[in-house]
mmCIF file of N, CA and C in Angstrom:
data_model
loop_
_atom_site.group_PDB
_atom_site.id
_atom_site.type_symbol
_atom_site.label_atom_id
_atom_site.label_comp_id
_atom_site.label_asym_id
_atom_site.label_seq_id
_atom_site.Cartn_x
_atom_site.Cartn_y
_atom_site.Cartn_z
ATOM 1 N N MET A 645 38.971 -94.529 -32.493
ATOM 2 C CA MET A 645 39.254 -93.181 -32.029
ATOM 3 C C MET A 645 38.639 -93.028 -30.636
ATOM 4 N N SER A 646 39.383 -92.432 -29.737
ATOM 5 C CA SER A 646 38.885 -92.235 -28.379
ATOM 6 C C SER A 646 37.776 -91.184 -28.359
ATOM 7 N N ARG A 647 37.061 -91.164 -27.254
ATOM 8 C CA ARG A 647 35.976 -90.190 -27.122
ATOM 9 C C ARG A 647 36.521 -88.767 -27.207
ATOM 10 N N MET A 648 37.648 -88.481 -26.572
ATOM 11 C CA MET A 648 38.260 -87.157 -26.618
ATOM 12 C C MET A 648 38.703 -86.821 -28.047
ATOM 13 N N GLY A 649 39.201 -87.807 -28.756
ATOM 14 C CA GLY A 649 39.608 -87.585 -30.148
ATOM 15 C C GLY A 649 38.408 -87.238 -31.015
ATOM 16 N N LYS A 650 37.260 -87.913 -30.789
ATOM 17 C CA LYS A 650 36.038 -87.622 -31.534
ATOM 18 C C LYS A 650 35.536 -86.212 -31.226
ATOM 19 N N ILE A 651 35.582 -85.836 -29.958
ATOM 20 C CA ILE A 651 35.142 -84.497 -29.567
ATOM 21 C C ILE A 651 36.040 -83.451 -30.222
ATOM 22 N N ALA A 652 37.341 -83.687 -30.206
ATOM 23 C CA ALA A 652 38.281 -82.751 -30.823
ATOM 24 C C ALA A 652 38.028 -82.648 -32.328
ATOM 25 N N ALA A 653 37.746 -83.774 -32.978
ATOM 26 C CA ALA A 653 37.483 -83.765 -34.422
ATOM 27 C C ALA A 653 36.201 -83.000 -34.727
ATOM 28 N N VAL A 654 35.149 -83.204 -33.923
ATOM 29 C CA VAL A 654 33.891 -82.489 -34.125
ATOM 30 C C VAL A 654 34.107 -80.990 -33.924
ATOM 31 N N CYS A 655 34.855 -80.634 -32.897
ATOM 32 C CA CYS A 655 35.147 -79.214 -32.642
ATOM 33 C C CYS A 655 35.930 -78.608 -33.799
ATOM 34 N N ALA A 656 36.902 -79.321 -34.318
ATOM 35 C CA ALA A 656 37.694 -78.827 -35.445
ATOM 36 C C ALA A 656 36.821 -78.633 -36.677
ATOM 37 N N LEU A 657 35.900 -79.583 -36.939
ATOM 38 C CA LEU A 657 34.992 -79.447 -38.070
ATOM 39 C C LEU A 657 34.067 -78.255 -37.890
ATOM 40 N N ALA A 658 33.551 -78.089 -36.679
ATOM 41 C CA ALA A 658 32.650 -76.973 -36.407
ATOM 42 C C ALA A 658 33.382 -75.641 -36.571
ATOM 43 N N LEU A 659 34.607 -75.560 -36.079
ATOM 44 C CA LEU A 659 35.397 -74.340 -36.220
ATOM 45 C C LEU A 659 35.689 -74.072 -37.688
ATOM 46 N N GLY A 660 36.042 -75.097 -38.430
ATOM 47 C CA GLY A 660 36.300 -74.931 -39.865
ATOM 48 C C GLY A 660 35.068 -74.448 -40.610
ATOM 49 N N ALA A 661 33.901 -74.992 -40.260
ATOM 50 C CA ALA A 661 32.655 -74.567 -40.911
ATOM 51 C C ALA A 661 32.333 -73.122 -40.546
ATOM 52 N N ALA A 662 32.551 -72.773 -39.294
ATOM 53 C CA ALA A 662 32.273 -71.394 -38.866
ATOM 54 C C ALA A 662 33.196 -70.420 -39.575
ATOM 55 N N LEU A 663 34.453 -70.751 -39.660
ATOM 56 C CA LEU A 663 35.398 -69.868 -40.343
ATOM 57 C C LEU A 663 35.115 -69.818 -41.833
ATOM 58 N N GLY A 664 34.780 -70.950 -42.401
ATOM 59 C CA GLY A 664 34.449 -70.977 -43.830
ATOM 60 C C GLY A 664 33.204 -70.175 -44.120
ATOM 61 N N GLY A 665 32.209 -70.261 -43.251
ATOM 62 C CA GLY A 665 30.979 -69.502 -43.433
ATOM 63 C C GLY A 665 31.198 -68.013 -43.276
ATOM 64 N N SER A 666 32.119 -67.614 -42.385
ATOM 65 C CA SER A 666 32.335 -66.192 -42.173
ATOM 66 C C SER A 666 33.179 -65.581 -43.278
ATOM 67 N N SER A 667 33.934 -66.383 -44.008
ATOM 68 C CA SER A 667 34.758 -65.799 -45.066
ATOM 69 C C SER A 667 33.893 -65.182 -46.157
ATOM 70 N N ALA A 668 32.718 -65.756 -46.410
ATOM 71 C CA ALA A 668 31.826 -65.157 -47.400
ATOM 72 C C ALA A 668 31.308 -63.813 -46.913
ATOM 73 N N ALA A 669 31.074 -63.708 -45.604
ATOM 74 C CA ALA A 669 30.589 -62.448 -45.055
ATOM 75 C C ALA A 669 31.661 -61.363 -45.133
ATOM 76 N N LEU A 670 32.928 -61.777 -45.168
ATOM 77 C CA LEU A 670 34.015 -60.808 -45.226
ATOM 78 C C LEU A 670 34.352 -60.389 -46.648
ATOM 79 N N ALA A 671 33.732 -61.015 -47.643
ATOM 80 C CA ALA A 671 34.001 -60.657 -49.035
ATOM 81 C C ALA A 671 33.430 -59.271 -49.279
ATOM 82 N N ASP A 672 34.270 -58.354 -49.673
ATOM 83 C CA ASP A 672 33.836 -56.996 -49.928
ATOM 84 C C ASP A 672 34.560 -56.489 -51.158
ATOM 85 N N VAL A 673 34.298 -55.272 -51.535
ATOM 86 C CA VAL A 673 34.956 -54.714 -52.703
ATOM 87 C C VAL A 673 35.562 -53.361 -52.360
ATOM 88 N N SER A 674 36.627 -53.051 -53.021
ATOM 89 C CA SER A 674 37.194 -51.715 -52.914
ATOM 90 C C SER A 674 37.698 -51.323 -54.296
ATOM 91 N N VAL A 675 37.752 -50.042 -54.522
ATOM 92 C CA VAL A 675 38.201 -49.523 -55.799
ATOM 93 C C VAL A 675 39.042 -48.276 -55.531
ATOM 94 N N THR A 676 40.076 -48.107 -56.329
ATOM 95 C CA THR A 676 40.944 -46.942 -56.228
ATOM 96 C C THR A 676 40.585 -45.966 -57.336
ATOM 97 N N TYR A 677 40.517 -44.707 -56.974
ATOM 98 C CA TYR A 677 40.142 -43.664 -57.935
ATOM 99 C C TYR A 677 41.210 -43.538 -59.016
ATOM 100 N N SER A 678 40.741 -43.504 -60.284
ATOM 101 C CA SER A 678 41.679 -43.412 -61.407
ATOM 102 C C SER A 678 41.341 -42.289 -62.381
ATOM 103 N N GLY A 679 40.592 -41.298 -61.929
ATOM 104 C CA GLY A 679 40.386 -40.117 -62.753
ATOM 105 C C GLY A 679 39.010 -39.920 -63.341
ATOM 106 N N GLN A 680 38.053 -40.803 -63.054
ATOM 107 C CA GLN A 680 36.710 -40.655 -63.609
ATOM 108 C C GLN A 680 36.084 -39.352 -63.093
ATOM 109 N N GLY A 681 35.540 -38.578 -64.031
ATOM 110 C CA GLY A 681 34.942 -37.296 -63.685
ATOM 111 C C GLY A 681 35.858 -36.120 -63.964
ATOM 112 N N THR A 682 37.027 -36.417 -64.523
ATOM 113 C CA THR A 682 37.961 -35.353 -64.902
ATOM 114 C C THR A 682 38.315 -35.491 -66.381
ATOM 115 N N VAL A 683 38.826 -34.413 -66.949
ATOM 116 C CA VAL A 683 39.307 -34.416 -68.331
ATOM 117 C C VAL A 683 40.747 -33.919 -68.328
ATOM 118 N N ALA A 684 41.512 -34.432 -69.263
ATOM 119 C CA ALA A 684 42.910 -34.008 -69.385
ATOM 120 C C ALA A 684 42.979 -32.662 -70.093
ATOM 121 N N THR A 685 43.810 -31.785 -69.557
ATOM 122 C CA THR A 685 44.082 -30.494 -70.198
ATOM 123 C C THR A 685 45.586 -30.335 -70.290
ATOM 124 N N GLY A 686 46.019 -29.317 -70.968
ATOM 125 C CA GLY A 686 47.452 -29.053 -71.089
ATOM 126 C C GLY A 686 48.128 -28.788 -69.752
ATOM 127 N N SER A 687 47.365 -28.343 -68.770
ATOM 128 C CA SER A 687 47.938 -28.042 -67.457
ATOM 129 C C SER A 687 47.551 -29.076 -66.397
ATOM 130 N N GLY A 688 47.055 -30.218 -66.816
ATOM 131 C CA GLY A 688 46.673 -31.274 -65.869
ATOM 132 C C GLY A 688 45.187 -31.539 -65.929
ATOM 133 N N PRO A 689 44.695 -32.405 -65.047
ATOM 134 C CA PRO A 689 43.271 -32.742 -65.075
ATOM 135 C C PRO A 689 42.404 -31.579 -64.595
ATOM 136 N N ALA A 690 41.193 -31.525 -65.148
ATOM 137 C CA ALA A 690 40.193 -30.541 -64.736
ATOM 138 C C ALA A 690 38.873 -31.277 -64.546
ATOM 139 N N LEU A 691 37.993 -30.700 -63.744
ATOM 140 C CA LEU A 691 36.684 -31.306 -63.536
ATOM 141 C C LEU A 691 35.882 -31.310 -64.829
ATOM 142 N N GLU A 692 35.218 -32.422 -65.127
ATOM 143 C CA GLU A 692 34.306 -32.464 -66.271
ATOM 144 C C GLU A 692 33.133 -31.536 -66.036
ATOM 145 N N THR A 693 32.616 -31.529 -64.808
ATOM 146 C CA THR A 693 31.467 -30.692 -64.470
ATOM 147 C C THR A 693 31.819 -29.846 -63.259
ATOM 148 N N GLU A 694 31.814 -28.548 -63.458
ATOM 149 C CA GLU A 694 32.088 -27.640 -62.348
ATOM 150 C C GLU A 694 30.809 -26.908 -61.980
ATOM 151 N N GLU A 695 30.433 -27.009 -60.713
ATOM 152 C CA GLU A 695 29.238 -26.342 -60.195
ATOM 153 C C GLU A 695 29.651 -25.585 -58.945
ATOM 154 N N CYS A 696 29.713 -24.263 -59.061
ATOM 155 C CA CYS A 696 30.144 -23.430 -57.942
ATOM 156 C C CYS A 696 28.982 -22.638 -57.386
ATOM 157 N N GLY A 697 28.954 -22.530 -56.077
ATOM 158 C CA GLY A 697 27.959 -21.694 -55.413
ATOM 159 C C GLY A 697 28.527 -20.299 -55.221
ATOM 160 N N THR A 698 27.820 -19.503 -54.486
ATOM 161 C CA THR A 698 28.248 -18.126 -54.255
ATOM 162 C C THR A 698 29.166 -17.994 -53.049
ATOM 163 N N ASP A 699 29.336 -19.103 -52.275
ATOM 164 C CA ASP A 699 30.137 -19.015 -51.057
ATOM 165 C C ASP A 699 31.638 -19.094 -51.301
ATOM 166 N N GLY A 700 32.062 -19.472 -52.508
ATOM 167 C CA GLY A 700 33.485 -19.556 -52.825
ATOM 168 C C GLY A 700 34.197 -20.755 -52.230
ATOM 169 N N GLU A 701 33.445 -21.648 -51.602
ATOM 170 C CA GLU A 701 34.046 -22.836 -51.001
ATOM 171 C C GLU A 701 34.271 -23.914 -52.062
ATOM 172 N N GLY A 702 35.461 -24.466 -52.074
ATOM 173 C CA GLY A 702 35.753 -25.555 -52.994
ATOM 174 C C GLY A 702 35.287 -26.886 -52.429
ATOM 175 N N TYR A 703 34.876 -27.770 -53.322
ATOM 176 C CA TYR A 703 34.415 -29.089 -52.890
ATOM 177 C C TYR A 703 34.495 -30.065 -54.052
ATOM 178 N N LEU A 704 34.404 -31.351 -53.725
ATOM 179 C CA LEU A 704 34.274 -32.427 -54.708
ATOM 180 C C LEU A 704 33.159 -33.351 -54.226
ATOM 181 N N LEU A 705 32.243 -33.690 -55.117
ATOM 182 C CA LEU A 705 31.191 -34.653 -54.783
ATOM 183 C C LEU A 705 31.602 -36.009 -55.352
ATOM 184 N N TRP A 706 31.906 -36.938 -54.459
ATOM 185 C CA TRP A 706 32.313 -38.293 -54.823
ATOM 186 C C TRP A 706 31.085 -39.182 -54.864
ATOM 187 N N VAL A 707 30.979 -40.016 -55.896
ATOM 188 C CA VAL A 707 29.881 -40.975 -56.015
ATOM 189 C C VAL A 707 30.495 -42.363 -56.201
ATOM 190 N N PHE A 708 30.097 -43.258 -55.335
ATOM 191 C CA PHE A 708 30.566 -44.643 -55.370
ATOM 192 C C PHE A 708 29.356 -45.516 -55.642
ATOM 193 N N THR A 709 29.395 -46.264 -56.740
ATOM 194 C CA THR A 709 28.312 -47.164 -57.094
ATOM 195 C C THR A 709 28.744 -48.586 -56.762
ATOM 196 N N ALA A 710 28.055 -49.160 -55.800
ATOM 197 C CA ALA A 710 28.272 -50.546 -55.385
ATOM 198 C C ALA A 710 26.870 -51.140 -55.242
ATOM 199 N N THR A 711 26.330 -51.616 -56.345
ATOM 200 C CA THR A 711 24.900 -51.904 -56.461
ATOM 201 C C THR A 711 24.336 -52.853 -55.414
ATOM 202 N N LYS A 712 25.153 -53.713 -54.861
ATOM 203 C CA LYS A 712 24.642 -54.645 -53.850
ATOM 204 C C LYS A 712 25.140 -54.286 -52.455
ATOM 205 N N GLY A 713 25.728 -53.109 -52.309
ATOM 206 C CA GLY A 713 26.269 -52.708 -51.020
ATOM 207 C C GLY A 713 25.231 -52.069 -50.115
ATOM 208 N N THR A 714 25.464 -52.195 -48.821
ATOM 209 C CA THR A 714 24.589 -51.549 -47.844
ATOM 210 C C THR A 714 25.324 -50.490 -47.038
ATOM 211 N N THR A 715 26.642 -50.457 -47.130
ATOM 212 C CA THR A 715 27.458 -49.463 -46.436
ATOM 213 C C THR A 715 28.724 -49.224 -47.254
ATOM 214 N N ALA A 716 29.295 -48.033 -47.103
ATOM 215 C CA ALA A 716 30.516 -47.719 -47.850
ATOM 216 C C ALA A 716 31.320 -46.661 -47.111
ATOM 217 N N THR A 717 32.628 -46.720 -47.295
ATOM 218 C CA THR A 717 33.524 -45.695 -46.769
ATOM 219 C C THR A 717 34.420 -45.206 -47.895
ATOM 220 N N ILE A 718 34.979 -44.017 -47.700
ATOM 221 C CA ILE A 718 35.917 -43.452 -48.657
ATOM 222 C C ILE A 718 37.135 -42.967 -47.879
ATOM 223 N N THR A 719 38.309 -43.193 -48.456
ATOM 224 C CA THR A 719 39.558 -42.796 -47.820
ATOM 225 C C THR A 719 40.335 -41.906 -48.774
ATOM 226 N N GLY A 720 40.802 -40.789 -48.267
ATOM 227 C CA GLY A 720 41.576 -39.845 -49.072
ATOM 228 C C GLY A 720 42.405 -38.958 -48.166
ATOM 229 N N PRO A 721 42.847 -37.806 -48.666
ATOM 230 C CA PRO A 721 43.674 -36.906 -47.851
ATOM 231 C C PRO A 721 42.960 -36.426 -46.588
ATOM 232 N N TRP A 722 41.666 -36.540 -46.532
ATOM 233 C CA TRP A 722 40.864 -36.132 -45.380
ATOM 234 C C TRP A 722 40.759 -37.218 -44.322
ATOM 235 N N GLY A 723 41.248 -38.429 -44.613
ATOM 236 C CA GLY A 723 41.114 -39.581 -43.718
ATOM 237 C C GLY A 723 40.083 -40.543 -44.284
ATOM 238 N N THR A 724 39.464 -41.325 -43.420
ATOM 239 C CA THR A 724 38.421 -42.262 -43.836
ATOM 240 C C THR A 724 37.080 -41.756 -43.320
ATOM 241 N N ALA A 725 36.088 -41.743 -44.199
ATOM 242 C CA ALA A 725 34.765 -41.233 -43.831
ATOM 243 C C ALA A 725 33.686 -42.189 -44.321
ATOM 244 N N LEU A 726 32.598 -42.223 -43.603
ATOM 245 C CA LEU A 726 31.426 -42.992 -43.998
ATOM 246 C C LEU A 726 30.714 -42.237 -45.115
ATOM 247 N N MET A 727 30.332 -42.939 -46.160
ATOM 248 C CA MET A 727 29.594 -42.327 -47.262
ATOM 249 C C MET A 727 28.101 -42.438 -46.982
ATOM 250 N N SER A 728 27.327 -41.479 -47.480
ATOM 251 C CA SER A 728 25.869 -41.484 -47.307
ATOM 252 C C SER A 728 25.226 -42.259 -48.444
ATOM 253 N N GLN A 729 24.324 -43.159 -48.099
ATOM 254 C CA GLN A 729 23.611 -43.910 -49.133
ATOM 255 C C GLN A 729 22.528 -43.009 -49.719
ATOM 256 N N SER A 730 22.496 -42.929 -51.053
ATOM 257 C CA SER A 730 21.506 -42.057 -51.698
ATOM 258 C C SER A 730 20.749 -42.802 -52.780
ATOM 259 N N GLY A 731 20.445 -44.022 -52.517
ATOM 260 C CA GLY A 731 19.750 -44.861 -53.478
ATOM 261 C C GLY A 731 20.232 -46.279 -53.297
ATOM 262 N N ASN A 732 19.692 -47.177 -54.056
ATOM 263 C CA ASN A 732 20.057 -48.575 -53.937
ATOM 264 C C ASN A 732 21.467 -48.804 -54.457
ATOM 265 N N GLY A 733 22.441 -48.864 -53.553
ATOM 266 C CA GLY A 733 23.816 -49.126 -53.944
ATOM 267 C C GLY A 733 24.596 -47.916 -54.416
ATOM 268 N N THR A 734 24.064 -46.724 -54.244
ATOM 269 C CA THR A 734 24.780 -45.501 -54.597
ATOM 270 C C THR A 734 25.108 -44.752 -53.313
ATOM 271 N N PHE A 735 26.376 -44.372 -53.178
ATOM 272 C CA PHE A 735 26.855 -43.702 -51.980
ATOM 273 C C PHE A 735 27.546 -42.407 -52.374
ATOM 274 N N LYS A 736 27.403 -41.369 -51.540
ATOM 275 C CA LYS A 736 27.995 -40.070 -51.850
ATOM 276 C C LYS A 736 28.784 -39.535 -50.661
ATOM 277 N N TYR A 737 29.780 -38.700 -51.000
ATOM 278 C CA TYR A 737 30.576 -38.027 -49.986
ATOM 279 C C TYR A 737 31.050 -36.702 -50.569
ATOM 280 N N VAL A 738 30.958 -35.635 -49.791
ATOM 281 C CA VAL A 738 31.452 -34.332 -50.218
ATOM 282 C C VAL A 738 32.736 -34.047 -49.447
ATOM 283 N N SER A 739 33.816 -33.885 -50.198
ATOM 284 C CA SER A 739 35.098 -33.530 -49.580
ATOM 285 C C SER A 739 35.411 -32.085 -49.928
ATOM 286 N N GLY A 740 36.431 -31.560 -49.293
ATOM 287 C CA GLY A 740 36.954 -30.280 -49.720
ATOM 288 C C GLY A 740 37.586 -30.446 -51.098
ATOM 289 N N TYR A 741 37.989 -29.354 -51.704
ATOM 290 C CA TYR A 741 38.638 -29.433 -53.007
ATOM 291 C C TYR A 741 40.117 -29.763 -52.807
ATOM 292 N N TYR A 742 40.624 -30.670 -53.623
ATOM 293 C CA TYR A 742 42.036 -31.062 -53.592
ATOM 294 C C TYR A 742 42.587 -31.003 -55.002
ATOM 295 N N ASN A 743 43.872 -30.827 -55.112
ATOM 296 C CA ASN A 743 44.543 -30.873 -56.400
ATOM 297 C C ASN A 743 44.209 -32.212 -57.055
ATOM 298 N N LEU A 744 43.630 -32.177 -58.238
ATOM 299 C CA LEU A 744 43.145 -33.400 -58.888
ATOM 300 C C LEU A 744 44.279 -34.365 -59.218
ATOM 301 N N ASP A 745 45.470 -33.844 -59.505
ATOM 302 C CA ASP A 745 46.614 -34.719 -59.787
ATOM 303 C C ASP A 745 46.937 -35.629 -58.611
ATOM 304 N N MET A 746 46.805 -35.125 -57.399
ATOM 305 C CA MET A 746 47.202 -35.917 -56.232
ATOM 306 C C MET A 746 46.143 -36.934 -55.804
ATOM 307 N N LEU A 747 44.943 -36.871 -56.359
ATOM 308 C CA LEU A 747 43.874 -37.776 -55.944
ATOM 309 C C LEU A 747 43.936 -39.125 -56.650
ATOM 310 N N MET A 748 44.406 -39.133 -57.878
ATOM 311 C CA MET A 748 44.442 -40.389 -58.640
ATOM 312 C C MET A 748 45.394 -41.381 -57.982
ATOM 313 N N GLY A 749 44.858 -42.551 -57.692
ATOM 314 C CA GLY A 749 45.657 -43.602 -57.078
ATOM 315 C C GLY A 749 45.764 -43.491 -55.569
ATOM 316 N N THR A 750 45.265 -42.405 -54.970
ATOM 317 C CA THR A 750 45.359 -42.250 -53.517
ATOM 318 C C THR A 750 44.010 -42.276 -52.819
ATOM 319 N N VAL A 751 42.932 -42.044 -53.539
ATOM 320 C CA VAL A 751 41.590 -42.107 -52.958
ATOM 321 C C VAL A 751 41.013 -43.485 -53.265
ATOM 322 N N SER A 752 40.380 -44.076 -52.267
ATOM 323 C CA SER A 752 39.758 -45.381 -52.487
ATOM 324 C C SER A 752 38.435 -45.436 -51.739
ATOM 325 N N ALA A 753 37.560 -46.301 -52.214
ATOM 326 C CA ALA A 753 36.266 -46.514 -51.565
ATOM 327 C C ALA A 753 36.100 -48.004 -51.321
ATOM 328 N N TRP A 754 35.384 -48.331 -50.260
ATOM 329 C CA TRP A 754 35.136 -49.704 -49.855
ATOM 330 C C TRP A 754 33.642 -49.894 -49.639
ATOM 331 N N SER A 755 33.144 -51.076 -49.963
ATOM 332 C CA SER A 755 31.754 -51.428 -49.677
ATOM 333 C C SER A 755 31.670 -52.893 -49.288
ATOM 334 N N ASP A 756 30.583 -53.225 -48.602
ATOM 335 C CA ASP A 756 30.322 -54.613 -48.248
ATOM 336 C C ASP A 756 29.656 -55.376 -49.393
ATOM 337 N N GLN A 757 29.596 -54.769 -50.571
ATOM 338 C CA GLN A 757 29.043 -55.434 -51.764
ATOM 339 C C GLN A 757 29.791 -56.735 -51.994
ATOM 340 N N MET A 758 29.095 -57.774 -52.383
ATOM 341 C CA MET A 758 29.717 -59.083 -52.561
ATOM 342 C C MET A 758 30.330 -59.300 -53.940
ATOM 343 N N ASP A 759 29.822 -58.653 -54.950
ATOM 344 C CA ASP A 759 30.356 -58.841 -56.297
ATOM 345 C C ASP A 759 29.961 -57.646 -57.145
ATOM 346 N N GLY A 760 30.179 -57.722 -58.418
ATOM 347 C CA GLY A 760 29.781 -56.629 -59.296
ATOM 348 C C GLY A 760 30.963 -55.808 -59.763
ATOM 349 N N ASN A 761 30.658 -54.627 -60.245
ATOM 350 C CA ASN A 761 31.661 -53.754 -60.831
ATOM 351 C C ASN A 761 31.568 -52.367 -60.180
ATOM 352 N N PRO A 762 32.176 -52.178 -59.008
ATOM 353 C CA PRO A 762 32.051 -50.894 -58.326
ATOM 354 C C PRO A 762 32.762 -49.780 -59.100
ATOM 355 N N GLN A 763 32.208 -48.572 -59.009
ATOM 356 C CA GLN A 763 32.765 -47.412 -59.706
ATOM 357 C C GLN A 763 32.881 -46.249 -58.730
ATOM 358 N N LEU A 764 34.000 -45.527 -58.786
ATOM 359 C CA LEU A 764 34.201 -44.333 -57.968
ATOM 360 C C LEU A 764 34.492 -43.167 -58.903
ATOM 361 N N VAL A 765 33.654 -42.144 -58.850
ATOM 362 C CA VAL A 765 33.805 -40.989 -59.743
ATOM 363 C C VAL A 765 33.639 -39.691 -58.957
ATOM 364 N N ILE A 766 34.190 -38.630 -59.519
ATOM 365 C CA ILE A 766 33.870 -37.294 -59.041
ATOM 366 C C ILE A 766 32.716 -36.832 -59.911
ATOM 367 N N SER A 767 31.553 -36.666 -59.315
ATOM 368 C CA SER A 767 30.379 -36.235 -60.063
ATOM 369 C C SER A 767 30.556 -34.797 -60.548
ATOM 370 N N HIS A 768 30.908 -33.927 -59.606
ATOM 371 C CA HIS A 768 31.158 -32.530 -59.918
ATOM 372 C C HIS A 768 31.823 -31.882 -58.718
ATOM 373 N N GLY A 769 32.161 -30.640 -58.856
ATOM 374 C CA GLY A 769 32.787 -29.927 -57.762
ATOM 375 C C GLY A 769 33.079 -28.498 -58.160
ATOM 376 N N CYS A 770 33.857 -27.844 -57.322
ATOM 377 C CA CYS A 770 34.241 -26.467 -57.573
ATOM 378 C C CYS A 770 35.595 -26.217 -56.943
ATOM 379 N N ALA A 771 36.511 -25.687 -57.717
ATOM 380 C CA ALA A 771 37.813 -25.295 -57.175
ATOM 381 C C ALA A 771 37.595 -24.028 -56.363
ATOM 382 N N ASP A 772 38.179 -23.981 -55.163
ATOM 383 C CA ASP A 772 38.007 -22.759 -54.368
ATOM 384 C C ASP A 772 38.929 -21.662 -54.891
ATOM 385 N N ALA A 773 38.740 -20.496 -54.404
ATOM 386 C CA ALA A 773 39.484 -19.332 -54.868
ATOM 387 C C ALA A 773 40.994 -19.494 -54.684
ATOM 388 N N TYR A 774 41.415 -20.300 -53.720
ATOM 389 C CA TYR A 774 42.845 -20.451 -53.422
ATOM 390 C C TYR A 774 43.521 -21.561 -54.216
ATOM 391 N N SER A 775 42.731 -22.435 -54.851
ATOM 392 C CA SER A 775 43.343 -23.559 -55.561
ATOM 393 C C SER A 775 43.426 -23.322 -57.061
ATOM 394 N N SER A 776 42.857 -22.257 -57.569
ATOM 395 C CA SER A 776 42.868 -22.006 -59.009
ATOM 396 C C SER A 776 44.189 -21.448 -59.479
#
């Protein structure tokens, strides 16, 4: 093999190792919301836990558990937002209140967690005066 051929082979091996090494860093997890935190009623899903303040503002508190994650985002009708870490691998986000039927299958969360069993739930919330 010529000297140039050896250099090209070494470069190809180095590039392959670099790409192979970075693929592990790109391993992440995402989960799509499927109704956790709601109960079925005759008129559709309802919040399992409703906590309303005196301001009348509707909201949903989303909790994403990704035990080995260091960062997380959530995507829904509001766009994509960074979630706040509130413990080791627990992330939270407060959105406005949305029709619960339209959230299932459309809201998703992502984390840089490498493995495990991520969970996305609505912890609690409050329907605003206009959505009831």
